[in-house]
């Protein structure tokens, strides 16, 4: 282990993160009753420019008046390149900061963007006498943001999570996609022509593998939660689950839900199964016995387990405990 220690961000369940447009306050109550772990009320891309001011008012009112239970609440502000951003931050935090856990920063490009927001938020919190500190969620969704993801991840003690914003990322990199978060049949390998009697097959690949992996590494190296962003076709639960599983396998803790039907899918994929928890507990037991006998590795169910297995098993058991405490 390195001498450098990694401080972990505030522990929160973040399996599903529901996007709710600030311009549609009629959806707020239903969102509060949902099973989503985190809700972000949106002031950015789901809200037309003419509706931004009213959406801000709706969000302030909704945060103050609705019983959001124990949900983690976030607001997606407008980008730093728009004149809406400063009022989003000032008005929402001054008027509803007590019920806000996080702000979500879209299209973050550099560590200086984070620094500027940290400065603003700190001034507002101090002026208001708030003691609770609002955390930051950053959407990595531009080529610039992806290039600077490591510096962004370490730019503020408020940072809690990094999100892969696949829609804007595709636009920024000019990637060829049609469905948000979907894949493209042109990103495929063709089986070898020399493979005798076989007809050649095209195996689709995951065109998002590299950027999401890069973001996950930056998040984990800085103690933050990596979260996968949207999957646009909400009439395709199988496609959604496949994308969520890929993200989970790589290390993401959660995925966005842009439709309520996606919440339970994300919660399921991002929670360890009973079998996984059971095996993790057996690993911990087996390693306890091994350690007492002075051994660093033993076999369990015909497979080698060692001290690294303890760390993986502990992470899994902790996640299961976090989930059971939230229900
Ligand atoms: C999310 O904001 C995205 O662009 O995918
Ligand atoms: Mg976006």
PDB file of N, CA and C in Angstrom, residues 10 17 26 34 42 57 68 73 89 94 106 131 155 160 165 171-172 195 215 217 220 237 266 270 279 294 309:
ATOM      1  N   UNK A  10     -18.065  11.359   1.854  1.00  0.00           N
ATOM      2  CA  UNK A  10     -19.200  10.992   2.705  1.00  0.00           C
ATOM      3  C   UNK A  10     -19.884   9.752   2.128  1.00  0.00           C
ATOM      4  N   UNK A  17     -29.940   7.200  -9.380  1.00  0.00           N
ATOM      5  CA  UNK A  17     -29.994   8.665  -9.252  1.00  0.00           C
ATOM      6  C   UNK A  17     -31.027   9.161 -10.251  1.00  0.00           C
ATOM      7  N   UNK A  26     -44.906  19.053 -10.847  1.00  0.00           N
ATOM      8  CA  UNK A  26     -45.934  18.023 -10.599  1.00  0.00           C
ATOM      9  C   UNK A  26     -45.308  16.631 -10.436  1.00  0.00           C
ATOM     10  N   UNK A  34     -40.461   7.663  -4.481  1.00  0.00           N
ATOM     11  CA  UNK A  34     -39.826   6.579  -5.248  1.00  0.00           C
ATOM     12  C   UNK A  34     -38.748   5.872  -4.427  1.00  0.00           C
ATOM     13  N   UNK A  42     -33.386  19.152 -11.846  1.00  0.00           N
ATOM     14  CA  UNK A  42     -32.570  19.667 -12.943  1.00  0.00           C
ATOM     15  C   UNK A  42     -32.910  21.101 -13.319  1.00  0.00           C
ATOM     16  N   UNK A  57     -37.400  28.634  -9.138  1.00  0.00           N
ATOM     17  CA  UNK A  57     -38.372  28.892  -8.057  1.00  0.00           C
ATOM     18  C   UNK A  57     -39.049  27.590  -7.633  1.00  0.00           C
ATOM     19  N   UNK A  68     -38.983  14.861   1.549  1.00  0.00           N
ATOM     20  CA  UNK A  68     -38.147  14.006   0.687  1.00  0.00           C
ATOM     21  C   UNK A  68     -37.620  12.799   1.471  1.00  0.00           C
ATOM     22  N   UNK A  73     -30.490  14.700  -1.685  1.00  0.00           N
ATOM     23  CA  UNK A  73     -31.042  15.654  -2.657  1.00  0.00           C
ATOM     24  C   UNK A  73     -29.928  16.471  -3.316  1.00  0.00           C
ATOM     25  N   UNK A  89     -26.808  28.931  -8.131  1.00  0.00           N
ATOM     26  CA  UNK A  89     -26.047  28.607  -6.913  1.00  0.00           C
ATOM     27  C   UNK A  89     -26.507  29.494  -5.753  1.00  0.00           C
ATOM     28  N   UNK A  94     -28.992  29.758  -0.854  1.00  0.00           N
ATOM     29  CA  UNK A  94     -29.472  30.696   0.179  1.00  0.00           C
ATOM     30  C   UNK A  94     -30.877  30.329   0.654  1.00  0.00           C
ATOM     31  N   UNK A 106     -22.539  20.374 -14.262  1.00  0.00           N
ATOM     32  CA  UNK A 106     -22.451  19.765 -15.592  1.00  0.00           C
ATOM     33  C   UNK A 106     -21.243  20.290 -16.371  1.00  0.00           C
ATOM     34  N   UNK A 131     -23.873  25.045   8.832  1.00  0.00           N
ATOM     35  CA  UNK A 131     -22.725  24.255   9.296  1.00  0.00           C
ATOM     36  C   UNK A 131     -22.525  23.028   8.419  1.00  0.00           C
ATOM     37  N   UNK A 155      -9.878  18.286  -6.933  1.00  0.00           N
ATOM     38  CA  UNK A 155      -9.865  19.747  -6.841  1.00  0.00           C
ATOM     39  C   UNK A 155     -10.558  20.328  -5.615  1.00  0.00           C
ATOM     40  N   UNK A 160     -17.712  14.543  -4.202  1.00  0.00           N
ATOM     41  CA  UNK A 160     -18.241  13.255  -3.722  1.00  0.00           C
ATOM     42  C   UNK A 160     -18.340  12.210  -4.825  1.00  0.00           C
ATOM     43  N   UNK A 165     -21.355  11.366 -18.280  1.00  0.00           N
ATOM     44  CA  UNK A 165     -22.470  11.956 -19.048  1.00  0.00           C
ATOM     45  C   UNK A 165     -22.321  11.615 -20.513  1.00  0.00           C
ATOM     46  N   UNK A 171     -21.443  14.022 -27.956  1.00  0.00           N
ATOM     47  CA  UNK A 171     -21.486  15.245 -28.759  1.00  0.00           C
ATOM     48  C   UNK A 171     -20.109  15.908 -28.776  1.00  0.00           C
ATOM     49  N   UNK A 172     -19.474  15.954 -27.620  1.00  0.00           N
ATOM     50  CA  UNK A 172     -18.190  16.650 -27.508  1.00  0.00           C
ATOM     51  C   UNK A 172     -17.083  15.958 -28.296  1.00  0.00           C
ATOM     52  N   UNK A 195     -11.334 -18.687 -40.326  1.00  0.00           N
ATOM     53  CA  UNK A 195     -11.971 -19.614 -39.398  1.00  0.00           C
ATOM     54  C   UNK A 195     -12.918 -20.520 -40.192  1.00  0.00           C
ATOM     55  N   UNK A 215     -12.667   7.433 -16.011  1.00  0.00           N
ATOM     56  CA  UNK A 215     -13.358   8.208 -14.972  1.00  0.00           C
ATOM     57  C   UNK A 215     -13.426   7.430 -13.649  1.00  0.00           C
ATOM     58  N   UNK A 217     -11.319   5.216 -12.529  1.00  0.00           N
ATOM     59  CA  UNK A 217     -10.000   5.224 -11.879  1.00  0.00           C
ATOM     60  C   UNK A 217      -9.781   6.557 -11.153  1.00  0.00           C
ATOM     61  N   UNK A 220     -12.010   6.605  -7.984  1.00  0.00           N
ATOM     62  CA  UNK A 220     -11.551   5.730  -6.893  1.00  0.00           C
ATOM     63  C   UNK A 220     -10.215   6.191  -6.305  1.00  0.00           C
ATOM     64  N   UNK A 237     -35.744  -1.993 -21.163  1.00  0.00           N
ATOM     65  CA  UNK A 237     -35.138  -2.335 -19.862  1.00  0.00           C
ATOM     66  C   UNK A 237     -33.938  -3.273 -19.999  1.00  0.00           C
ATOM     67  N   UNK A 266     -31.774  -0.136 -11.668  1.00  0.00           N
ATOM     68  CA  UNK A 266     -30.470   0.306 -11.153  1.00  0.00           C
ATOM     69  C   UNK A 266     -30.241  -0.232  -9.747  1.00  0.00           C
ATOM     70  N   UNK A 270     -27.068  -2.648  -8.978  1.00  0.00           N
ATOM     71  CA  UNK A 270     -26.004  -2.039  -8.170  1.00  0.00           C
ATOM     72  C   UNK A 270     -25.963  -2.559  -6.725  1.00  0.00           C
ATOM     73  N   UNK A 279     -21.155 -15.426   0.089  1.00  0.00           N
ATOM     74  CA  UNK A 279     -19.787 -15.871  -0.210  1.00  0.00           C
ATOM     75  C   UNK A 279     -18.761 -14.938   0.437  1.00  0.00           C
ATOM     76  N   UNK A 294      -1.839 -18.644  11.006  1.00  0.00           N
ATOM     77  CA  UNK A 294      -0.593 -18.099  10.451  1.00  0.00           C
ATOM     78  C   UNK A 294      -0.475 -18.256   8.943  1.00  0.00           C
ATOM     79  N   UNK A 309      -8.509 -10.894  -1.061  1.00  0.00           N
ATOM     80  CA  UNK A 309      -9.918 -11.317  -1.060  1.00  0.00           C
ATOM     81  C   UNK A 309     -10.652 -10.724   0.138  1.00  0.00           C
TER      82      UNK A 309
END
